[in-house]
CSV table of C-alpha atoms in Angstrom, one decimal:
chain,number,residue,atom,x,y,z
A,1399,MET,CA,158.1,92.8,143.9
A,1400,VAL,CA,160.0,95.5,145.2
A,1401,PRO,CA,159.4,98.6,143.3
A,1402,MET,CA,162.4,100.9,141.9
A,1403,THR,CA,160.7,104.4,142.0
A,1404,GLU,CA,162.2,107.1,139.8
A,1405,ASN,CA,164.4,108.6,142.2
A,1406,ALA,CA,165.6,104.8,143.2
A,1407,LEU,CA,166.6,104.6,139.5
A,1408,HIS,CA,168.3,107.8,139.2
A,1409,THR,CA,170.2,106.5,142.2
A,1410,ALA,CA,171.0,103.2,140.4
A,1411,GLU,CA,172.5,105.5,137.6
A,1412,ALA,CA,174.9,107.3,139.9
A,1413,ARG,CA,176.5,104.3,141.1
A,1414,ILE,CA,176.9,102.7,137.8
A,1415,ARG,CA,178.3,106.1,136.6
A,1416,ASP,CA,180.7,106.0,139.3
A,1417,LEU,CA,181.3,102.1,139.2
A,1418,ALA,CA,181.6,102.4,135.3
A,1419,ALA,CA,184.4,105.6,136.2
A,1420,ASP,CA,186.7,103.4,138.8
A,1421,ALA,CA,186.7,99.9,136.7
A,1422,CYS,CA,187.6,101.7,133.6
A,1423,ALA,CA,190.7,103.5,135.2
A,1424,ALA,CA,191.6,100.4,137.3
A,1425,ASP,CA,191.4,97.3,134.1
A,1426,HIS,CA,192.2,100.0,131.5
A,1427,ILE,CA,189.0,99.6,130.2
A,1428,PRO,CA,188.4,102.2,127.3
A,1429,GLY,CA,184.8,102.7,127.1
A,1430,PHE,CA,181.9,101.7,128.7
A,1431,VAL,CA,178.0,101.6,128.1
A,1432,ALA,CA,175.1,100.7,129.7
A,1433,GLY,CA,171.1,100.7,130.4
A,1434,VAL,CA,168.5,100.1,132.7
A,1435,HIS,CA,164.8,99.9,131.8
A,1436,GLN,CA,162.1,99.1,135.0
A,1437,ALA,CA,158.3,100.1,135.1
A,1438,GLY,CA,158.6,102.8,132.1
A,1439,GLU,CA,161.7,104.3,133.3
A,1440,GLN,CA,164.9,104.1,131.7
A,1441,ILE,CA,168.4,105.2,132.3
A,1442,VAL,CA,171.2,105.0,130.3
A,1443,VAL,CA,175.5,105.5,131.3
A,1444,ALA,CA,178.3,106.0,128.6
A,1445,HIS,CA,181.9,106.5,129.7
A,1446,GLY,CA,185.2,106.6,128.3
A,1447,THR,CA,185.9,106.0,124.4
A,1448,ALA,CA,184.6,103.9,121.9
A,1449,ASN,CA,187.9,103.7,119.8
A,1450,VAL,CA,191.3,104.4,121.1
A,1451,ALA,CA,192.7,104.8,117.6
A,1452,THR,CA,190.2,107.6,116.5
A,1453,GLY,CA,189.5,108.8,120.1
A,1454,ALA,CA,185.7,108.6,119.5
A,1455,PRO,CA,183.7,108.6,122.7
A,1456,MET,CA,181.4,106.4,124.3
A,1457,ARG,CA,178.3,107.6,123.9
A,1458,ASP,CA,174.7,106.8,124.9
A,1459,ASP,CA,173.6,105.8,121.2
A,1460,THR,CA,176.7,104.5,120.1
A,1461,GLY,CA,176.8,100.6,118.7
A,1462,PHE,CA,178.2,97.7,119.2
A,1463,LEU,CA,178.8,93.9,118.8
A,1464,PHE,CA,175.5,92.2,120.3
A,1465,GLY,CA,177.6,88.7,120.4
A,1466,SER,CA,176.6,86.3,121.4
A,1467,VAL,CA,173.3,88.1,122.9
A,1468,THR,CA,171.8,87.1,119.6
A,1469,LYS,CA,171.4,84.0,120.3
A,1470,VAL,CA,168.5,84.9,122.1
A,1471,LEU,CA,167.3,87.1,119.0
A,1472,THR,CA,168.0,83.6,117.2
A,1473,THR,CA,165.6,81.8,119.8
A,1474,THR,CA,162.6,84.1,119.3
A,1475,LEU,CA,162.7,83.8,115.7
A,1476,VAL,CA,162.4,80.1,115.8
A,1477,LEU,CA,159.4,80.2,118.0
A,1478,GLN,CA,158.0,82.7,115.9
A,1479,GLN,CA,158.5,79.8,112.9
A,1480,ALA,CA,157.2,77.5,115.1
A,1481,GLU,CA,154.1,79.4,115.8
A,1482,ARG,CA,153.4,80.0,112.7
A,1483,GLY,CA,153.5,76.2,111.8
A,1484,ASN,CA,156.5,76.1,109.5
A,1485,LEU,CA,158.9,74.7,112.1
A,1486,ASP,CA,158.3,71.9,114.6
A,1487,LEU,CA,160.4,71.9,117.4
A,1488,ASP,CA,160.3,68.3,118.1
A,1489,ALA,CA,160.6,67.3,114.1
A,1490,PRO,CA,164.7,66.5,113.3
A,1491,VAL,CA,166.7,69.2,111.8
A,1492,SER,CA,167.2,66.3,108.8
A,1493,LYS,CA,163.4,67.0,108.5
A,1494,TYR,CA,164.5,71.2,106.8
A,1495,LEU,CA,168.0,70.3,106.2
A,1496,PRO,CA,168.3,66.7,104.1
A,1497,GLU,CA,172.1,67.3,103.6
A,1498,PHE,CA,172.9,68.1,107.8
A,1499,ALA,CA,175.1,65.9,108.8
A,1500,LEU,CA,178.5,65.5,111.2
A,1501,THR,CA,181.6,63.2,110.7
A,1502,THR,CA,180.5,60.6,112.5
A,1503,PRO,CA,177.8,58.6,110.3
A,1504,GLY,CA,174.2,59.2,111.7
A,1505,ALA,CA,175.5,61.0,114.6
A,1506,ALA,CA,173.1,63.9,113.3
A,1507,ASP,CA,169.9,61.9,112.6
A,1508,GLY,CA,168.9,62.1,116.0
A,1509,ILE,CA,169.1,66.2,117.0
A,1510,LEU,CA,165.8,67.8,117.1
A,1511,VAL,CA,165.2,71.6,116.4
A,1512,ARG,CA,164.5,71.8,120.2
A,1513,HIS,CA,168.5,70.8,120.7
A,1514,LEU,CA,169.6,73.3,118.8
A,1515,ILE,CA,168.2,76.3,120.9
A,1516,SER,CA,168.5,74.6,124.3
A,1517,HIS,CA,172.3,73.9,123.8
A,1518,THR,CA,171.8,70.2,124.2
A,1519,ASN,CA,172.5,69.2,120.8
A,1520,GLY,CA,176.4,67.6,121.1
A,1521,ILE,CA,177.8,69.6,117.9
A,1522,ASP,CA,181.2,69.7,118.1
A,1523,ALA,CA,181.7,72.9,116.3
A,1524,ASP,CA,182.6,75.9,119.1
A,1525,LEU,CA,185.1,76.9,117.5
A,1526,TYR,CA,184.6,76.0,113.7
A,1527,PHE,CA,185.6,79.2,111.8
A,1528,PRO,CA,184.3,78.7,108.0
A,1529,ASP,CA,185.1,82.2,106.4
A,1530,ALA,CA,182.1,82.5,103.7
A,1531,ARG,CA,180.5,86.0,103.0
A,1532,GLY,CA,177.0,86.9,101.6
A,1533,ARG,CA,173.6,85.1,101.0
A,1534,ASP,CA,175.1,81.5,101.4
A,1535,ALA,CA,177.1,81.8,104.2
A,1536,LEU,CA,175.2,79.8,106.6
A,1537,LYS,CA,174.4,77.1,104.3
A,1538,THR,CA,178.5,77.5,103.5
A,1539,TYR,CA,178.8,76.6,107.1
A,1540,VAL,CA,176.0,73.5,107.1
A,1541,GLU,CA,177.8,71.8,104.5
A,1542,GLY,CA,181.6,71.9,106.0
A,1543,LEU,CA,179.9,70.3,109.4
A,1544,ALA,CA,179.7,67.2,107.2
A,1545,SER,CA,183.8,66.7,106.9
A,1546,SER,CA,184.9,69.0,109.5
A,1547,CYS,CA,182.8,68.6,113.0
A,1548,GLY,CA,181.8,65.8,115.0
A,1549,THR,CA,179.8,65.5,118.4
A,1550,LEU,CA,180.6,65.2,122.2
A,1551,PHE,CA,177.6,63.6,123.4
A,1552,GLU,CA,173.9,62.1,122.3
A,1553,PRO,CA,171.5,64.7,122.0
A,1554,GLY,CA,169.9,65.5,125.2
A,1555,GLU,CA,172.7,63.8,127.2
A,1556,GLN,CA,174.0,66.6,128.6
A,1557,LEU,CA,174.1,70.4,128.1
A,1558,SER,CA,177.1,73.0,126.2
A,1559,TYR,CA,176.7,76.1,124.9
A,1560,SER,CA,176.7,75.6,121.6
A,1561,ASN,CA,177.8,78.1,118.7
A,1562,GLY,CA,177.1,74.9,116.1
A,1563,GLY,CA,173.8,74.8,117.4
A,1564,MET,CA,172.3,78.5,116.8
A,1565,ILE,CA,174.3,78.6,113.1
A,1566,VAL,CA,172.2,75.7,112.3
A,1567,ALA,CA,169.2,76.6,113.5
A,1568,GLY,CA,170.0,80.2,111.5
A,1569,ARG,CA,169.8,78.0,108.5
A,1570,VAL,CA,166.9,76.1,109.3
A,1571,LEU,CA,165.1,79.4,109.3
A,1572,GLU,CA,166.5,80.4,105.8
A,1573,VAL,CA,165.2,77.5,104.4
A,1574,VAL,CA,161.7,77.7,106.0
A,1575,THR,CA,161.2,81.6,105.0
A,1576,GLY,CA,163.0,81.8,101.7
A,1577,LEU,CA,164.9,84.9,103.4
A,1578,SER,CA,168.3,85.3,104.4
A,1579,PHE,CA,169.0,85.5,108.1
A,1580,PRO,CA,170.1,89.4,108.3
A,1581,GLU,CA,167.0,89.6,106.7
A,1582,LEU,CA,164.3,87.9,108.9
A,1583,LEU,CA,166.2,89.4,112.0
A,1584,GLU,CA,165.4,92.8,110.2
A,1585,ARG,CA,161.6,91.9,109.6
A,1586,ASP,CA,160.9,89.8,112.4
A,1587,VAL,CA,162.7,91.3,115.6
A,1588,TYR,CA,164.3,94.8,115.1
A,1589,ALA,CA,161.2,96.3,113.2
A,1590,PRO,CA,158.2,95.2,115.3
A,1591,ALA,CA,161.1,95.4,118.4
A,1592,GLY,CA,161.6,99.0,117.7
A,1593,MET,CA,165.0,98.6,117.7
A,1594,ALA,CA,165.8,101.3,115.1
A,1595,ASP,CA,169.5,101.5,115.2
A,1596,ALA,CA,170.3,97.8,114.9
A,1597,SER,CA,172.1,96.6,111.7
A,1598,THR,CA,173.5,93.2,110.7
A,1599,SER,CA,177.1,94.3,109.1
A,1600,ALA,CA,180.1,96.4,109.7
A,1601,ALA,CA,179.1,98.3,106.3
A,1602,GLN,CA,175.7,99.6,107.5
A,1603,ALA,CA,177.4,100.2,111.3
A,1604,ILE,CA,179.9,102.6,110.0
A,1605,LEU,CA,177.5,105.0,109.0
A,1606,ARG,CA,176.5,105.7,112.9
A,1607,SER,CA,178.7,105.8,116.1
A,1608,THR,CA,180.1,102.6,116.3
A,1609,ALA,CA,182.4,100.8,119.2
A,1610,ILE,CA,185.1,98.6,118.5
A,1611,GLY,CA,187.1,95.8,120.8
A,1612,HIS,CA,190.3,96.4,122.3
A,1613,PHE,CA,192.8,93.9,124.2
A,1614,PRO,CA,195.4,94.5,126.7
A,1615,ASP,CA,199.2,94.9,125.4
A,1616,PRO,CA,200.6,91.6,126.8
A,1617,ALA,CA,203.7,94.0,128.5
A,1618,THR,CA,201.7,97.3,128.9
A,1619,MET,CA,198.2,96.3,129.6
A,1620,THR,CA,197.3,99.8,127.4
A,1621,PRO,CA,194.4,98.7,125.8
A,1622,ARG,CA,195.1,98.4,122.0
A,1623,PRO,CA,192.1,98.2,118.9
A,1624,THR,CA,191.0,95.0,117.5
A,1625,GLY,CA,192.3,94.2,114.0
A,1626,MET,CA,189.3,92.4,113.3
A,1627,PHE,CA,185.6,93.9,113.8
A,1628,MET,CA,183.4,91.3,113.4
A,1629,LEU,CA,183.6,87.5,112.7
A,1630,PRO,CA,182.7,86.3,109.6
A,1631,ASP,CA,178.6,85.9,108.2
A,1632,THR,CA,179.0,82.3,109.0
A,1633,TRP,CA,178.4,82.9,112.6
A,1634,GLY,CA,175.6,85.6,112.2
A,1635,PRO,CA,172.7,83.3,114.1
A,1636,ALA,CA,175.3,82.7,116.8
A,1637,GLY,CA,176.5,86.7,117.3
A,1638,GLY,CA,178.7,87.3,114.5
A,1639,THR,CA,177.2,90.3,112.9
A,1640,PRO,CA,174.2,92.0,114.8
A,1641,ILE,CA,175.0,95.5,115.8
A,1642,GLY,CA,172.5,98.1,118.0
A,1643,THR,CA,173.0,100.6,120.9
A,1644,VAL,CA,171.7,100.5,124.7
A,1645,ALA,CA,168.6,101.2,123.5
A,1646,ASP,CA,167.9,98.1,121.0
A,1647,LEU,CA,168.5,95.3,123.4
A,1648,LEU,CA,166.5,97.5,126.2
A,1649,ALA,CA,164.1,97.5,123.8
A,1650,PHE,CA,164.2,93.7,122.6
A,1651,GLY,CA,164.5,92.4,126.5
A,1652,ARG,CA,161.2,94.3,127.5
A,1653,ILE,CA,159.3,91.9,124.8
A,1654,HIS,CA,160.3,89.2,126.7
A,1655,LEU,CA,159.2,91.2,130.2
A,1656,ALA,CA,155.7,92.0,128.4
A,1657,GLY,CA,154.8,88.4,127.5
A,1658,GLY,CA,156.1,88.7,124.0
A,1659,VAL,CA,154.5,92.5,123.2
A,1660,SER,CA,156.8,95.2,122.4
A,1661,PRO,CA,156.9,98.9,123.4
A,1662,SER,CA,155.2,99.7,120.9
A,1663,GLY,CA,152.3,97.5,121.5
A,1664,ALA,CA,153.1,95.0,118.6
A,1665,ARG,CA,152.8,91.3,119.3
A,1666,VAL,CA,156.5,89.8,118.4
A,1667,LEU,CA,156.1,86.3,120.4
A,1668,SER,CA,153.2,84.8,121.9
A,1669,ALA,CA,152.6,84.6,125.7
A,1670,GLU,CA,153.2,81.3,125.2
A,1671,SER,CA,156.3,80.8,123.4
A,1672,THR,CA,157.8,83.6,125.9
A,1673,ALA,CA,157.1,81.7,128.9
A,1674,LEU,CA,158.6,78.5,126.8
A,1675,MET,CA,162.0,80.0,126.5
A,1676,GLN,CA,161.6,81.1,130.2
A,1677,ARG,CA,161.2,77.2,131.2
A,1678,VAL,CA,164.0,75.3,132.4
A,1679,SER,CA,164.7,72.8,129.4
A,1680,HIS,CA,167.9,71.2,131.1
A,1681,ASP,CA,169.6,71.5,134.3
A,1682,MET,CA,172.9,69.9,135.0
A,1683,ALA,CA,172.9,70.5,138.9
A,1684,THR,CA,176.0,72.5,139.2
A,1685,PRO,CA,176.5,75.5,140.4
A,1686,ASN,CA,178.8,76.9,137.0
A,1687,VAL,CA,176.2,75.8,134.6
A,1688,PRO,CA,172.8,77.6,135.3
A,1689,PRO,CA,169.6,75.5,134.0
A,1690,MET,CA,169.0,76.7,130.5
A,1691,GLY,CA,165.9,77.4,129.1
A,1692,LEU,CA,165.4,77.7,125.3
A,1693,GLY,CA,167.8,80.8,124.2
A,1694,TRP,CA,168.3,82.4,128.2
A,1695,VAL,CA,170.1,81.3,130.7
A,1696,ARG,CA,168.7,81.3,134.2
A,1697,TYR,CA,170.7,82.4,136.8
A,1698,PRO,CA,168.9,81.9,140.2
A,1699,PHE,CA,169.7,84.5,142.5
A,1700,GLY,CA,167.8,82.6,145.4
A,1701,ASP,CA,164.2,82.9,144.9
A,1702,THR,CA,165.1,85.5,142.0
A,1703,THR,CA,166.0,84.3,138.6
A,1704,VAL,CA,167.6,86.4,136.3
A,1705,LEU,CA,167.5,85.5,132.3
A,1706,ALA,CA,170.7,86.3,130.8
A,1707,MET,CA,173.1,86.1,128.1
A,1708,SER,CA,176.3,87.6,127.5
A,1709,GLY,CA,178.2,87.9,124.2
A,1710,ALA,CA,181.8,88.3,123.1
A,1711,SER,CA,182.9,89.5,120.0
A,1712,PRO,CA,187.0,90.4,118.7
A,1713,GLY,CA,188.0,92.8,121.8
A,1714,GLY,CA,184.5,93.3,123.7
A,1715,VAL,CA,181.8,91.8,125.4
A,1716,SER,CA,177.9,92.5,126.0
A,1717,ILE,CA,175.4,91.2,128.3
A,1718,LEU,CA,171.7,91.2,128.6
A,1719,CYS,CA,169.8,90.4,131.4
A,1720,VAL,CA,165.8,90.5,132.3
A,1721,VAL,CA,164.4,89.9,135.6
A,1722,PRO,CA,160.7,89.3,135.1
A,1723,GLU,CA,159.6,89.4,139.2
A,1724,HIS,CA,160.9,92.6,139.1
A,1725,ASP,CA,160.2,94.1,135.6
A,1726,LEU,CA,163.4,95.3,135.0
A,1727,VAL,CA,166.2,94.9,132.3
A,1728,PHE,CA,170.1,95.6,132.1
A,1729,THR,CA,172.1,95.9,129.3
A,1730,ALA,CA,175.6,96.8,128.8
A,1731,PHE,CA,178.9,96.8,126.6
A,1732,GLY,CA,182.3,97.2,127.5
A,1733,ASN,CA,185.5,97.5,124.8
A,1734,THR,CA,187.5,95.0,126.4
A,1735,PRO,CA,186.8,91.0,127.4
A,1736,GLY,CA,187.7,92.2,130.9
A,1737,ALA,CA,184.7,94.1,131.6
A,1738,ILE,CA,182.7,91.0,132.1
A,1739,VAL,CA,183.7,91.8,135.6
A,1740,LEU,CA,182.2,94.9,135.7
A,1741,HIS,CA,178.8,93.4,133.9
A,1742,ASP,CA,178.6,91.5,136.8
A,1743,ARG,CA,179.3,94.3,139.8
A,1744,ILE,CA,176.6,96.4,138.0
A,1745,LEU,CA,173.9,93.2,137.9
A,1746,ARG,CA,175.1,92.4,141.9
A,1747,MET,CA,174.3,96.1,142.5
A,1748,LEU,CA,170.9,96.0,140.7
A,1749,LEU,CA,169.8,92.9,142.6
A,1750,SER,CA,171.1,93.7,146.0
A,1751,GLU,CA,171.1,97.5,146.3
A,1752,HIS,CA,168.2,98.6,144.6
A,1753,LEU,CA,165.7,95.5,144.2
A,1754,GLY,CA,166.7,94.2,147.7
A,1755,VAL,CA,167.2,90.5,146.8
A,1756,THR,CA,169.5,88.7,148.7
A,1757,ILE,CA,172.3,87.1,147.1
A,1758,PRO,CA,173.2,83.6,148.6
A,1759,ALA,CA,177.0,82.2,148.3
A,1760,VAL,CA,177.3,79.8,145.9
A,1761,LEU,CA,180.2,78.0,146.7
A,1762,THR,CA,179.8,76.2,150.2
A,1763,GLU,CA,183.0,75.6,152.6
A,1764,PRO,CA,185.4,73.1,150.6
A,1765,GLU,CA,185.0,69.3,151.5
A,1766,PRO,CA,188.3,68.0,152.7
A,1767,ASP,CA,190.8,65.5,151.2
A,1768,VAL,CA,189.0,65.3,147.8
A,1769,ASP,CA,190.5,62.7,145.6
A,1770,LEU,CA,191.6,64.7,142.4
A,1771,ALA,CA,192.8,61.2,140.4
A,1772,PRO,CA,189.1,61.1,138.4
A,1773,TYR,CA,189.4,64.1,136.8
A,1774,ALA,CA,193.3,64.0,135.7
A,1775,GLY,CA,193.8,63.6,131.9
A,1776,THR,CA,193.0,65.3,128.8
A,1777,TYR,CA,190.0,66.7,127.4
A,1778,ARG,CA,189.3,67.6,123.9
A,1779,SER,CA,186.4,69.6,121.6
A,1780,GLY,CA,187.0,70.7,118.1
A,1781,GLN,CA,190.6,72.2,117.9
A,1782,LEU,CA,190.9,72.5,121.7
A,1783,ARG,CA,192.9,70.2,124.1
A,1784,ILE,CA,192.7,70.8,128.0
A,1785,ASP,CA,195.4,68.7,130.0
A,1786,VAL,CA,194.8,68.3,133.8
A,1787,SER,CA,197.0,67.0,136.2
A,1788,VAL,CA,197.3,67.1,139.9
A,1789,VAL,CA,199.6,69.5,141.3
A,1790,ASP,CA,200.1,70.0,144.8
A,1791,GLY,CA,196.7,69.0,146.0
A,1792,ARG,CA,195.2,71.0,143.4
A,1793,LEU,CA,193.9,70.7,139.6
A,1794,GLU,CA,196.4,72.4,137.4
A,1795,GLU,CA,195.0,73.1,134.0
A,1796,ARG,CA,196.8,73.9,130.5
A,1797,THR,CA,194.8,75.0,127.7
A,1798,THR,CA,196.1,74.9,124.1
A,1799,TYR,CA,194.5,75.7,120.8
A,1800,GLU,CA,195.3,73.4,117.7
A,1801,PRO,CA,194.0,75.1,114.7
A,1802,ALA,CA,192.9,72.8,111.8
A,1803,ASP,CA,194.4,75.0,109.0
A,1804,GLU,CA,195.2,78.4,108.4
A,1805,SER,CA,192.1,80.2,107.8
A,1806,GLN,CA,190.8,78.8,110.9
A,1807,GLU,CA,194.0,80.1,113.1
A,1808,ARG,CA,193.7,83.4,111.3
A,1809,ILE,CA,190.2,84.0,112.4
A,1810,PHE,CA,190.4,82.2,116.1
A,1811,THR,CA,193.6,84.1,116.9
A,1812,ALA,CA,192.1,87.5,115.6
A,1813,PHE,CA,189.1,87.0,118.0
A,1814,ALA,CA,191.0,86.0,120.8
A,1815,GLY,CA,193.8,88.9,120.5
A,1816,GLY,CA,196.4,86.8,119.0
A,1817,THR,CA,197.0,83.9,121.3
A,1818,THR,CA,196.6,80.0,120.9
A,1819,SER,CA,197.2,78.9,124.3
A,1820,ALA,CA,196.4,80.1,128.0
A,1821,PRO,CA,199.1,80.4,131.2
A,1822,PRO,CA,198.5,77.3,133.3
A,1823,GLN,CA,195.4,78.0,136.2
A,1824,ARG,CA,195.3,76.1,138.9
A,1825,TYR,CA,191.8,75.0,140.8
A,1826,VAL,CA,191.0,74.4,144.5
A,1827,PRO,CA,188.1,71.8,144.9
A,1828,ILE,CA,185.4,72.5,146.8
A,1829,ARG,CA,183.5,69.3,146.1
A,1830,PRO,CA,183.9,66.4,144.2
A,1831,GLY,CA,183.7,67.2,140.6
A,1832,LEU,CA,183.7,71.2,141.2
A,1833,PHE,CA,186.8,73.7,141.2
A,1834,ALA,CA,187.2,77.2,141.7
A,1835,PRO,CA,189.9,78.7,140.4
A,1836,ALA,CA,193.3,79.5,142.7
A,1837,GLY,CA,193.5,83.0,144.5
A,1838,TYR,CA,190.1,84.4,144.1
A,1839,PRO,CA,188.2,85.0,147.2
A,1840,PRO,CA,184.9,82.7,147.2
A,1841,GLU,CA,182.3,85.9,146.7
A,1842,MET,CA,183.7,87.1,143.2
A,1843,PHE,CA,181.9,83.4,142.2
A,1844,ASP,CA,178.4,84.2,143.7
A,1845,GLY,CA,176.9,86.3,140.4
A,1846,TYR,CA,177.4,86.2,136.7
A,1847,LEU,CA,181.0,85.1,137.0
A,1848,ARG,CA,180.1,81.5,138.8
A,1849,LEU,CA,181.0,80.6,134.8
A,1850,LEU,CA,184.7,80.7,136.2
A,1851,LEU,CA,184.3,77.5,137.9
A,1852,VAL,CA,185.0,74.5,136.4
A,1853,SER,CA,183.6,70.8,137.2
A,1854,TYR,CA,183.7,67.4,135.8
A,1855,HIS,CA,180.8,65.1,134.9
A,1856,ASP,CA,179.8,60.8,134.2
A,1857,VAL,CA,182.6,59.5,136.6
A,1858,ARG,CA,182.9,55.9,135.3
A,1859,ASP,CA,185.4,53.5,136.4
A,1860,GLY,CA,187.5,56.4,138.4
A,1861,ARG,CA,187.3,58.8,135.2
A,1862,ALA,CA,185.6,61.6,134.8
A,1863,ARG,CA,184.0,61.8,130.9
A,1864,PHE,CA,183.6,65.2,130.8
A,1865,ARG,CA,184.8,68.8,131.9
A,1866,ASN,CA,182.6,72.0,131.9
A,1867,GLY,CA,183.8,75.2,131.8
A,1868,GLY,CA,182.3,78.5,130.9
A,1869,GLY,CA,179.3,76.1,130.3
A,1870,ARG,CA,181.3,74.5,127.6
A,1871,LEU,CA,181.9,70.9,127.8
A,1872,THR,CA,185.1,69.0,126.9
A,1873,ARG,CA,185.6,64.9,126.6
A,1874,ARG,CA,188.4,63.0,128.1
A,1875,ALA,CA,190.1,62.1,125.3
């Protein structure tokens, strides 16, 4: 391990401050907050504005929506209940939720609890947004799956980032503990971890400094406040509702550095369960889909592994990274979706400049004459359609959201900033089955942004069955 001295950490603080100021000005990010903890030292950097409507500043202790970072908290809760004998990771979900079903009869029967938290369940519910609130929100979500959502693949066959799996896991937790998901999160993670400012609702968040998301105005790129602060309660375990500060997420990340022990010395998770979360559970063997643990995504940077999860919220994006080999936790939030690029810059700076990690190139030299025909066609998942064609020796993708009903459209468009389709995007072939967005330098994909690459899988009879973008699968129609 290359130690980071206190002086080096303060050098990192100055670098983060400069990177944040430059990116916020150049990329129209209203506000940004980040923190690093290593070997007993901690720094926090805040810059800009938390809410352009009010002018409230982004402060060191400003709260923000965790987004999908919550999935690691949810997984921690599942492992806790497994340790206590209330859950069996290898039991069918139906053992705990007899009502659990999907639109294809019998499709849910083979899904195990383990599949829910390893993103290998195949539930096609990534854009399913039932608008329910309160104590029965997750119960309503699970009941709605039977008439609204099918499957993308057989359990364990593929890996696809799964909001639905985490929400079902949250409902399993409610059933086996008798507590609501927010109550359980507060009792078994927030309290023992020392996440003193974390909460689970807008009603709690409004009592203290809290950032809101923003979207760029299409005409001027000027940030405008989101019209929806958070997703419905049905999305709590996947990242819809939990809120906290940089200090809160640094405290949680430290648990996963210390074998399950919180900064206060409280045992949150056993060393065995902590290690299990960090161990590879499924690997798609493609650079745009890093190996998956339980909850954690394992990003390889040469011989160094970064355990990470990012989280989108309406008009904002967070990230939590744990680097066990270097006893380091990094977390950040920016209040426009494009802030993920700044997250990536800071992560790579910390790895290369301050930890001495060599970051190898993800992309090799493009292979000549890649046959594009197997990848052209239409791919679908729930309410999402991607049309892929061959244009001038490249793949061109057109992505369209096709809402199931007015409620789904209202929630999705508010979450996405008002859009239901994306401009056409062209991709250049790197090798058979792997493509990079045209017009970007190859080194852009060496860090967290390798998720922007697109891969195609399971070619049969000259046609790929699956497309993977951003860790999410769509299936050939």
